[in-house]
mmCIF file of C-alpha atoms in Angstrom:
data_model
loop_
_atom_site.group_PDB
_atom_site.id
_atom_site.type_symbol
_atom_site.label_atom_id
_atom_site.label_comp_id
_atom_site.label_asym_id
_atom_site.label_seq_id
_atom_site.Cartn_x
_atom_site.Cartn_y
_atom_site.Cartn_z
ATOM 1 C CA MET U 19 14.551 31.871 -8.126
ATOM 2 C CA ASN U 20 17.636 29.855 -8.954
ATOM 3 C CA LEU U 21 17.420 26.309 -7.527
ATOM 4 C CA ASP U 22 20.310 23.911 -7.137
ATOM 5 C CA GLU U 23 18.839 20.773 -8.638
ATOM 6 C CA SER U 24 21.620 18.625 -7.308
ATOM 7 C CA LYS U 25 20.252 19.335 -3.809
ATOM 8 C CA MET U 26 16.791 18.100 -4.661
ATOM 9 C CA ILE U 27 17.944 14.432 -4.750
ATOM 10 C CA ILE U 28 19.008 12.336 -1.824
ATOM 11 C CA SER U 29 21.223 9.265 -1.988
ATOM 12 C CA GLU U 30 19.854 5.743 -1.876
ATOM 13 C CA MET U 31 21.336 5.241 1.626
ATOM 14 C CA GLU U 32 19.755 8.420 2.901
ATOM 15 C CA LYS U 33 16.441 7.502 1.325
ATOM 16 C CA GLU U 34 16.454 4.091 3.007
ATOM 17 C CA GLU U 35 17.262 5.700 6.404
ATOM 18 C CA ALA U 36 14.426 8.213 6.021
ATOM 19 C CA GLU U 37 12.015 5.460 4.905
ATOM 20 C CA ARG U 38 12.747 3.366 7.959
ATOM 21 C CA ALA U 39 12.170 6.378 10.278
ATOM 22 C CA CYS U 40 8.946 7.269 8.406
ATOM 23 C CA LEU U 41 7.645 3.728 8.678
ATOM 24 C CA ASN U 42 8.398 3.533 12.343
ATOM 25 C CA ALA U 43 6.652 6.885 13.004
ATOM 26 C CA GLU U 44 3.631 6.294 10.815
ATOM 27 C CA CYS U 45 1.465 4.137 12.996
ATOM 28 C CA ASP U 46 1.473 6.498 15.947
ATOM 29 C CA PHE U 47 1.725 9.824 14.066
ATOM 30 C CA LEU U 48 -1.228 9.095 11.731
ATOM 31 C CA ALA U 49 -3.420 7.349 14.333
ATOM 32 C CA PRO U 50 -6.926 8.900 14.103
ATOM 33 C CA ASP U 51 -6.993 9.799 17.754
ATOM 34 C CA LYS U 52 -3.557 11.449 17.614
ATOM 35 C CA LYS U 53 -3.471 12.953 14.122
ATOM 36 C CA LYS U 54 -2.681 16.678 14.108
ATOM 37 C CA ALA U 55 -4.774 19.361 12.507
ATOM 38 C CA ASN U 56 -4.460 19.528 8.670
ATOM 39 C CA VAL U 57 -2.234 16.434 8.452
ATOM 40 C CA VAL U 58 -3.231 14.077 5.571
ATOM 41 C CA GLY U 59 -0.112 11.990 5.262
ATOM 42 C CA MET U 60 3.663 11.637 5.392
ATOM 43 C CA GLY U 61 6.495 10.547 3.182
ATOM 44 C CA VAL U 62 10.186 10.895 2.448
ATOM 45 C CA GLY U 63 11.811 13.857 0.774
ATOM 46 C CA VAL U 64 14.342 16.654 1.006
ATOM 47 C CA LYS U 65 14.522 19.315 3.673
ATOM 48 C CA TRP U 66 13.892 22.877 2.466
ATOM 49 C CA GLN U 67 14.969 26.121 4.196
ATOM 50 C CA ASN U 68 14.296 29.671 3.062
ATOM 51 C CA GLY U 69 12.956 28.526 -0.261
ATOM 52 C CA GLN U 70 16.036 26.409 -1.074
ATOM 53 C CA SER U 71 16.554 22.647 -0.945
ATOM 54 C CA THR U 72 19.259 21.612 1.494
ATOM 55 C CA GLY U 73 19.929 18.205 -0.044
ATOM 56 C CA GLU U 74 19.326 16.595 3.327
ATOM 57 C CA PRO U 75 16.790 13.749 3.854
ATOM 58 C CA ALA U 76 13.700 14.452 5.860
ATOM 59 C CA ILE U 77 10.308 13.003 6.834
ATOM 60 C CA ILE U 78 7.800 15.149 4.896
ATOM 61 C CA VAL U 79 4.612 15.794 6.781
ATOM 62 C CA LEU U 80 1.829 16.365 4.267
ATOM 63 C CA VAL U 81 -0.806 18.956 5.312
ATOM 64 C CA THR U 82 -3.884 20.466 3.655
ATOM 65 C CA ARG U 83 -2.722 23.977 4.658
ATOM 66 C CA LYS U 84 0.580 25.168 5.967
ATOM 67 C CA VAL U 85 0.273 27.653 8.780
ATOM 68 C CA GLY U 86 2.696 29.273 11.238
ATOM 69 C CA SER U 87 3.289 27.568 14.560
ATOM 70 C CA GLU U 88 1.767 30.603 16.304
ATOM 71 C CA GLU U 89 -1.558 29.670 14.780
ATOM 72 C CA LEU U 90 -1.521 26.159 16.127
ATOM 73 C CA VAL U 91 -2.093 24.776 19.588
ATOM 74 C CA THR U 92 0.866 22.868 20.984
ATOM 75 C CA ASP U 93 -0.620 19.449 20.310
ATOM 76 C CA ASP U 94 -1.025 20.244 16.579
ATOM 77 C CA GLN U 95 2.529 21.514 16.019
ATOM 78 C CA ILE U 96 4.780 19.238 13.941
ATOM 79 C CA PRO U 97 7.822 17.980 15.901
ATOM 80 C CA LYS U 98 11.197 18.924 14.493
ATOM 81 C CA LYS U 99 12.164 15.272 14.460
ATOM 82 C CA LEU U 100 10.381 11.913 14.206
ATOM 83 C CA GLU U 101 12.239 8.723 15.026
ATOM 84 C CA GLY U 102 15.482 10.704 14.986
ATOM 85 C CA MET U 103 14.909 12.065 11.416
ATOM 86 C CA GLN U 104 14.331 15.805 10.809
ATOM 87 C CA THR U 105 10.907 16.821 9.515
ATOM 88 C CA ASP U 106 9.602 19.265 6.956
ATOM 89 C CA VAL U 107 6.067 20.276 6.101
ATOM 90 C CA LEU U 108 4.567 20.231 2.594
ATOM 91 C CA GLU U 109 1.195 21.776 1.787
ATOM 92 C CA ILE U 110 -0.768 19.498 -0.652
ATOM 93 C CA GLY U 111 -4.374 20.640 -0.173
ATOM 94 C CA GLU U 112 -7.463 18.369 0.002
ATOM 95 C CA LEU U 113 -6.664 15.123 -1.849
ATOM 96 C CA THR U 114 -9.381 13.507 -3.962
ATOM 97 C CA ALA U 115 -9.571 10.790 -6.590
ATOM 98 C CA LEU U 116 -9.366 12.548 -9.962
ATOM 99 C CA GLY U 117 -11.846 10.480 -11.990
ATOM 100 C CA TYR U 118 -14.888 12.528 -11.115
ATOM 101 C CA LEU U 119 -15.667 15.755 -12.898
ATOM 102 C CA PRO U 120 -18.401 18.076 -14.193
ATOM 103 C CA LEU U 121 -19.619 17.377 -17.717
ATOM 104 C CA SER U 122 -18.130 20.508 -19.222
ATOM 105 C CA THR U 123 -14.540 20.610 -18.083
ATOM 106 C CA ALA U 124 -12.784 18.585 -20.834
ATOM 107 C CA PRO U 125 -10.875 20.081 -23.760
ATOM 108 C CA MET U 126 -12.360 18.236 -26.671
ATOM 109 C CA ALA U 127 -8.988 17.086 -28.084
ATOM 110 C CA LEU U 128 -8.678 14.055 -25.781
ATOM 111 C CA ALA U 129 -12.334 13.669 -24.917
ATOM 112 C CA GLY U 130 -13.309 12.343 -28.306
ATOM 113 C CA ARG U 131 -13.616 8.842 -29.779
ATOM 114 C CA ILE U 132 -10.472 7.308 -31.180
ATOM 115 C CA ARG U 133 -9.757 3.846 -32.719
ATOM 116 C CA PRO U 134 -7.390 2.367 -32.014
ATOM 117 C CA CYS U 135 -7.435 4.015 -28.592
ATOM 118 C CA ARG U 136 -4.311 5.634 -27.162
ATOM 119 C CA GLY U 137 -3.022 6.668 -23.818
ATOM 120 C CA GLY U 138 -4.156 10.062 -22.679
ATOM 121 C CA TYR U 139 -7.713 9.732 -24.115
ATOM 122 C CA SER U 140 -11.045 9.572 -22.284
ATOM 123 C CA VAL U 141 -12.298 6.241 -21.004
ATOM 124 C CA GLY U 142 -14.555 4.970 -18.287
ATOM 125 C CA HIS U 143 -16.864 2.268 -16.912
ATOM 126 C CA ALA U 144 -20.401 2.859 -18.239
ATOM 127 C CA ARG U 145 -21.425 4.238 -14.757
ATOM 128 C CA VAL U 146 -18.351 6.472 -14.336
ATOM 129 C CA SER U 147 -18.120 10.048 -15.791
ATOM 130 C CA ALA U 148 -14.636 9.777 -17.369
ATOM 131 C CA GLY U 149 -10.984 9.129 -16.652
ATOM 132 C CA THR U 150 -7.864 8.588 -18.733
ATOM 133 C CA ILE U 151 -6.317 5.653 -20.583
ATOM 134 C CA GLY U 152 -2.815 5.201 -19.198
ATOM 135 C CA THR U 153 -1.515 2.975 -21.920
ATOM 136 C CA CYS U 154 -2.252 -0.420 -23.302
ATOM 137 C CA VAL U 155 -0.605 -3.500 -21.744
ATOM 138 C CA TYR U 156 -0.611 -7.303 -21.851
ATOM 139 C CA ASP U 157 -0.549 -10.259 -19.418
ATOM 140 C CA ILE U 158 2.452 -11.683 -17.614
ATOM 141 C CA LEU U 159 0.346 -14.419 -16.076
ATOM 142 C CA PRO U 160 0.803 -16.912 -14.523
ATOM 143 C CA GLY U 161 2.717 -15.612 -11.504
ATOM 144 C CA GLY U 162 3.101 -11.949 -12.312
ATOM 145 C CA SER U 163 6.886 -11.788 -11.861
ATOM 146 C CA ILE U 164 8.418 -8.314 -11.509
ATOM 147 C CA ASN U 165 11.180 -9.460 -13.868
ATOM 148 C CA PRO U 166 10.758 -8.948 -17.618
ATOM 149 C CA PRO U 167 9.726 -11.983 -19.643
ATOM 150 C CA ARG U 168 12.229 -13.653 -21.939
ATOM 151 C CA HIS U 169 11.968 -12.922 -25.634
ATOM 152 C CA GLY U 170 10.748 -15.643 -27.922
ATOM 153 C CA THR U 171 8.437 -17.308 -25.364
ATOM 154 C CA GLY U 172 5.312 -16.731 -27.473
ATOM 155 C CA LYS U 173 2.971 -13.820 -28.017
ATOM 156 C CA PRO U 174 0.677 -12.437 -25.336
ATOM 157 C CA GLY U 175 -2.822 -13.804 -25.337
ATOM 158 C CA LYS U 176 -4.690 -10.881 -23.806
ATOM 159 C CA TYR U 177 -4.485 -7.113 -24.386
ATOM 160 C CA TYR U 178 -5.707 -4.444 -21.958
ATOM 161 C CA ILE U 179 -6.401 -0.831 -21.349
ATOM 162 C CA LEU U 180 -4.674 0.240 -18.073
ATOM 163 C CA SER U 181 -6.358 2.828 -15.900
ATOM 164 C CA ASN U 182 -7.661 3.209 -12.307
ATOM 165 C CA ASN U 183 -10.103 1.063 -10.348
ATOM 166 C CA HIS U 184 -12.286 4.118 -9.823
ATOM 167 C CA VAL U 185 -12.271 4.712 -13.590
ATOM 168 C CA LEU U 186 -12.765 1.227 -14.945
ATOM 169 C CA ALA U 187 -14.301 -0.642 -12.008
ATOM 170 C CA ASN U 188 -16.391 2.162 -10.447
ATOM 171 C CA SER U 189 -14.542 2.040 -7.086
ATOM 172 C CA ASN U 190 -15.197 -1.728 -6.493
ATOM 173 C CA ASN U 191 -18.854 -1.422 -7.650
ATOM 174 C CA ALA U 192 -18.384 -3.088 -11.015
ATOM 175 C CA ARG U 193 -18.317 -6.715 -12.143
ATOM 176 C CA VAL U 194 -15.888 -8.485 -14.428
ATOM 177 C CA GLY U 195 -17.303 -8.296 -17.949
ATOM 178 C CA ASP U 196 -18.911 -4.883 -17.531
ATOM 179 C CA PRO U 197 -18.604 -2.644 -20.643
ATOM 180 C CA ILE U 198 -15.875 0.016 -20.812
ATOM 181 C CA LEU U 199 -16.599 3.043 -22.974
ATOM 182 C CA GLN U 200 -14.227 5.170 -25.053
ATOM 183 C CA PRO U 201 -14.903 8.069 -24.746
ATOM 184 C CA GLY U 202 -16.263 7.914 -21.212
ATOM 185 C CA ALA U 203 -19.900 8.669 -20.528
ATOM 186 C CA ALA U 204 -19.233 12.356 -19.528
ATOM 187 C CA ASP U 205 -17.740 12.838 -23.012
ATOM 188 C CA GLY U 206 -20.642 11.332 -24.905
ATOM 189 C CA GLY U 207 -19.702 7.665 -24.830
ATOM 190 C CA ARG U 208 -22.725 5.361 -25.116
ATOM 191 C CA TYR U 209 -23.233 1.618 -24.956
ATOM 192 C CA PRO U 210 -22.960 -0.377 -27.154
ATOM 193 C CA ALA U 211 -21.641 1.933 -29.944
ATOM 194 C CA ASP U 212 -18.632 3.105 -27.960
ATOM 195 C CA ARG U 213 -17.732 -0.035 -26.079
ATOM 196 C CA ILE U 214 -13.962 -0.506 -26.433
ATOM 197 C CA ALA U 215 -13.321 -3.254 -23.890
ATOM 198 C CA VAL U 216 -14.766 -5.226 -20.924
ATOM 199 C CA LEU U 217 -13.544 -5.080 -17.325
ATOM 200 C CA GLU U 218 -11.099 -7.919 -16.783
ATOM 201 C CA ARG U 219 -9.692 -7.456 -13.278
ATOM 202 C CA PHE U 220 -9.072 -4.757 -10.640
ATOM 203 C CA ILE U 221 -7.347 -4.400 -7.256
ATOM 204 C CA PRO U 222 -10.057 -3.756 -4.620
ATOM 205 C CA ILE U 223 -9.795 -0.573 -2.592
ATOM 206 C CA THR U 224 -10.397 -0.708 1.166
ATOM 207 C CA PHE U 225 -12.493 2.275 2.368
ATOM 208 C CA ASP U 226 -13.298 3.996 5.661
ATOM 209 C CA PRO U 227 -16.079 3.426 6.433
ATOM 210 C CA PRO U 228 -16.416 0.583 7.099
ATOM 211 C CA VAL U 229 -12.728 -0.318 7.704
ATOM 212 C CA PRO U 230 -10.643 1.923 10.027
ATOM 213 C CA ARG U 231 -7.800 3.628 8.206
ATOM 214 C CA SER U 232 -5.190 2.064 10.443
ATOM 215 C CA ARG U 233 -6.073 -1.303 8.898
ATOM 216 C CA HIS U 234 -5.879 -0.178 5.273
ATOM 217 C CA ASN U 235 -3.201 -1.727 2.989
ATOM 218 C CA ASN U 236 -4.101 0.021 -0.227
ATOM 219 C CA VAL U 237 -1.038 0.546 -2.521
ATOM 220 C CA VAL U 238 -2.733 0.892 -5.938
ATOM 221 C CA ASP U 239 -5.930 2.195 -7.463
ATOM 222 C CA ALA U 240 -5.656 0.202 -10.657
ATOM 223 C CA ALA U 241 -7.638 -1.933 -13.124
ATOM 224 C CA VAL U 242 -7.429 -3.398 -16.667
ATOM 225 C CA ALA U 243 -10.107 -3.875 -19.310
ATOM 226 C CA ARG U 244 -9.699 -6.436 -22.051
ATOM 227 C CA GLY U 245 -10.046 -5.327 -25.685
ATOM 228 C CA GLU U 246 -9.225 -6.447 -29.207
ATOM 229 C CA PHE U 247 -5.571 -6.050 -30.312
ATOM 230 C CA SER U 248 -6.656 -4.031 -33.301
ATOM 231 C CA ASN U 249 -8.399 -1.485 -31.100
ATOM 232 C CA LEU U 250 -5.541 -0.900 -28.581
ATOM 233 C CA ASP U 251 -2.400 1.142 -29.079
ATOM 234 C CA ARG U 252 0.473 1.374 -26.567
ATOM 235 C CA GLU U 253 1.323 4.894 -27.747
ATOM 236 C CA ILE U 254 0.512 7.762 -25.394
ATOM 237 C CA TYR U 255 -0.608 10.947 -27.139
ATOM 238 C CA TRP U 256 2.237 13.479 -27.217
ATOM 239 C CA ILE U 257 4.608 11.115 -25.369
ATOM 240 C CA GLY U 258 4.878 7.893 -27.388
ATOM 241 C CA CYS U 259 5.370 4.331 -26.150
ATOM 242 C CA PRO U 260 7.072 3.745 -22.801
ATOM 243 C CA HIS U 261 10.402 1.918 -23.442
ATOM 244 C CA GLY U 262 10.961 0.752 -19.875
ATOM 245 C CA TRP U 263 9.602 0.870 -16.324
ATOM 246 C CA ARG U 264 11.288 2.034 -13.148
ATOM 247 C CA LEU U 265 11.796 -0.044 -10.016
ATOM 248 C CA LYS U 266 10.466 1.857 -7.035
ATOM 249 C CA THR U 267 13.914 1.774 -5.398
ATOM 250 C CA ASN U 268 15.115 3.874 -8.301
ATOM 251 C CA VAL U 269 12.297 6.435 -8.157
ATOM 252 C CA ALA U 270 14.025 9.524 -6.791
ATOM 253 C CA VAL U 271 12.778 12.722 -5.123
ATOM 254 C CA GLY U 272 13.408 15.651 -7.470
ATOM 255 C CA THR U 273 12.872 13.645 -10.703
ATOM 256 C CA LEU U 274 11.101 15.561 -13.494
ATOM 257 C CA ILE U 275 8.052 13.706 -14.805
ATOM 258 C CA ARG U 276 5.302 14.104 -17.407
ATOM 259 C CA LYS U 277 1.928 12.799 -18.430
ATOM 260 C CA THR U 278 -0.842 13.165 -21.021
ATOM 261 C CA GLY U 279 -4.354 13.226 -19.515
ATOM 262 C CA ARG U 280 -7.898 13.602 -20.749
ATOM 263 C CA THR U 281 -8.463 16.938 -19.014
ATOM 264 C CA THR U 282 -5.262 18.870 -18.725
ATOM 265 C CA ASN U 283 -3.494 17.303 -21.755
ATOM 266 C CA PHE U 284 0.310 17.278 -21.580
ATOM 267 C CA THR U 285 1.810 18.507 -18.357
ATOM 268 C CA THR U 286 5.095 18.160 -16.446
ATOM 269 C CA GLY U 287 5.962 18.069 -12.785
ATOM 270 C CA ARG U 288 8.496 17.100 -10.192
ATOM 271 C CA ILE U 289 8.460 14.370 -7.542
ATOM 272 C CA THR U 290 8.448 15.909 -4.046
ATOM 273 C CA ALA U 291 8.100 12.813 -1.822
ATOM 274 C CA VAL U 292 8.201 9.030 -2.061
ATOM 275 C CA ALA U 293 7.210 6.163 0.232
ATOM 276 C CA ALA U 294 4.233 8.311 1.165
ATOM 277 C CA THR U 295 1.150 7.316 3.163
ATOM 278 C CA VAL U 296 -1.821 9.546 2.274
ATOM 279 C CA ASP U 297 -5.573 9.747 2.881
ATOM 280 C CA ILE U 298 -7.672 10.158 -0.299
ATOM 281 C CA SER U 299 -11.296 11.211 -0.478
ATOM 282 C CA TYR U 300 -13.521 9.272 -2.878
ATOM 283 C CA GLY U 301 -16.628 11.275 -2.190
ATOM 284 C CA ALA U 302 -19.790 10.350 -0.199
ATOM 285 C CA GLY U 303 -17.769 10.383 3.016
ATOM 286 C CA ARG U 304 -15.444 7.566 1.875
ATOM 287 C CA VAL U 305 -11.718 7.837 2.549
ATOM 288 C CA ALA U 306 -8.978 5.386 1.554
ATOM 289 C CA ARG U 307 -5.523 5.340 3.034
ATOM 290 C CA PHE U 308 -2.749 4.450 0.551
ATOM 291 C CA ARG U 309 0.802 3.507 1.317
ATOM 292 C CA ASP U 310 4.011 3.523 -0.765
ATOM 293 C CA GLN U 311 2.852 6.470 -2.958
ATOM 294 C CA ILE U 312 4.676 9.079 -5.023
ATOM 295 C CA VAL U 313 3.834 12.743 -4.370
ATOM 296 C CA ALA U 314 4.519 15.277 -7.114
ATOM 297 C CA THR U 315 3.709 18.905 -7.863
ATOM 298 C CA ASN U 316 0.296 19.744 -9.327
ATOM 299 C CA MET U 317 0.003 18.371 -12.886
ATOM 300 C CA ALA U 318 -3.600 17.093 -13.130
ATOM 301 C CA ASP U 319 -7.275 17.773 -12.625
ATOM 302 C CA GLY U 320 -10.508 15.807 -12.482
ATOM 303 C CA GLY U 321 -10.702 13.315 -15.365
ATOM 304 C CA ASP U 322 -6.891 12.841 -15.519
ATOM 305 C CA SER U 323 -7.056 9.771 -13.312
ATOM 306 C CA GLY U 324 -5.389 6.780 -14.928
ATOM 307 C CA SER U 325 -2.745 8.770 -16.765
ATOM 308 C CA LEU U 326 0.625 7.029 -17.000
ATOM 309 C CA ILE U 327 3.466 9.072 -15.471
ATOM 310 C CA THR U 328 6.774 8.815 -17.195
ATOM 311 C CA SER U 329 10.234 10.274 -16.880
ATOM 312 C CA LEU U 330 11.315 12.843 -19.498
ATOM 313 C CA ASP U 331 13.067 9.997 -21.394
ATOM 314 C CA ASN U 332 9.819 7.939 -21.470
ATOM 315 C CA VAL U 333 10.343 5.365 -18.707
ATOM 316 C CA ALA U 334 7.081 4.456 -16.900
ATOM 317 C CA ILE U 335 7.207 5.606 -13.266
ATOM 318 C CA GLY U 336 3.610 5.444 -11.987
ATOM 319 C CA LEU U 337 -0.149 5.631 -12.420
ATOM 320 C CA LEU U 338 -1.783 8.899 -11.515
ATOM 321 C CA PHE U 339 -4.987 8.563 -9.483
ATOM 322 C CA ALA U 340 -5.511 11.461 -7.086
ATOM 323 C CA GLY U 341 -4.450 14.994 -6.299
ATOM 324 C CA SER U 342 -5.441 18.578 -5.442
ATOM 325 C CA SER U 343 -4.739 22.052 -6.708
ATOM 326 C CA SER U 344 -1.202 21.812 -5.396
ATOM 327 C CA ALA U 345 -0.219 18.163 -5.536
ATOM 328 C CA THR U 346 -0.502 14.949 -7.550
ATOM 329 C CA ILE U 347 -0.587 11.408 -6.058
ATOM 330 C CA ILE U 348 0.826 8.476 -8.051
ATOM 331 C CA ASN U 349 0.953 4.720 -7.604
ATOM 332 C CA GLN U 350 4.361 3.136 -8.142
ATOM 333 C CA ILE U 351 4.370 1.326 -11.482
ATOM 334 C CA GLU U 352 6.184 -1.598 -10.002
ATOM 335 C CA ASN U 353 3.273 -2.178 -7.644
ATOM 336 C CA VAL U 354 0.679 -1.695 -10.445
ATOM 337 C CA ARG U 355 2.552 -4.174 -12.680
ATOM 338 C CA SER U 356 3.042 -6.923 -10.117
ATOM 339 C CA LEU U 357 -0.433 -6.768 -8.542
ATOM 340 C CA LEU U 358 -2.334 -6.643 -11.892
ATOM 341 C CA LYS U 359 0.166 -9.092 -13.424
ATOM 342 C CA ILE U 360 0.630 -6.962 -16.558
ATOM 343 C CA GLU U 361 3.526 -5.884 -18.787
ATOM 344 C CA VAL U 362 3.980 -2.148 -19.406
ATOM 345 C CA ALA U 363 7.341 -2.409 -21.084
ATOM 346 C CA GLU U 364 9.820 -5.283 -21.344
ATOM 347 C CA ARG U 365 12.704 -3.889 -19.356
ATOM 348 C CA PHE U 366 13.101 -2.299 -16.014
ATOM 349 C CA LEU U 367 15.453 0.524 -15.026
#
């Protein structure tokens, strides 16, 4: 099928209009007592008809399984418009955090021990199976400005591995100073021989239970672990070092993206929605609702959590943390950077 790629991208003005409509509709549309069957989230994207992108903005309703209206009771049918904006439906399957996996699923190439460590390789808290190193970063404390630091102001004092909370901080259940293994425990990493770093800080995740999803304000699943400069390498296997990071206002639907991850190695995909609110399963009955997320086509599997998502020209876009057999969920790198107060690359685009 020939696709008109120019019609996969909407203008900044159209994106802002759709985001306002989506935000206004979210509270009521995703309320637990009103949520429609199969619905797991919503975001902003492009309207598709007959297998072709129209180039028109739409609120994208995210569902586990797309079915015909004849199979749904009236109350479960998606309205053609929400807050005056047309809707479309995107099937994304059952979304789960991608840091949990059986012992035997990893290709050995990126599941092995490497010093200095690189992005794309296996890593994990000592009590976590394994996830992926996104890249290595450094502090922009104090303050954590979203503007790049000036050159010549002194060298960074701390160096970190960047990955997810559920990879490095065991989904809030770790303590600062806990050992981080490379490779992760599922790949044979053992303490103390394979300790590469110690947990430095993480952004706590709010879960349901005990907190109702309507009160969740999760925007990142992210953490950093402090290591020795000589053991940390910013290079991402098969991709190289990111040479910039993208402001979320400039992250566009339709953008081609790529990553290197511990399980599925090098993969590419395409952004299908932004400004998304999604419900993610973390196992054991726990669900976390995340806002301001990027949705992309499937490009990951269990163990790829923590992979850095970049554009094809190597600009950091986001941090992969969840997905399904048909979709990938990504934190905006601007949010990761400002909340963790770290530097990924010294210029923004």
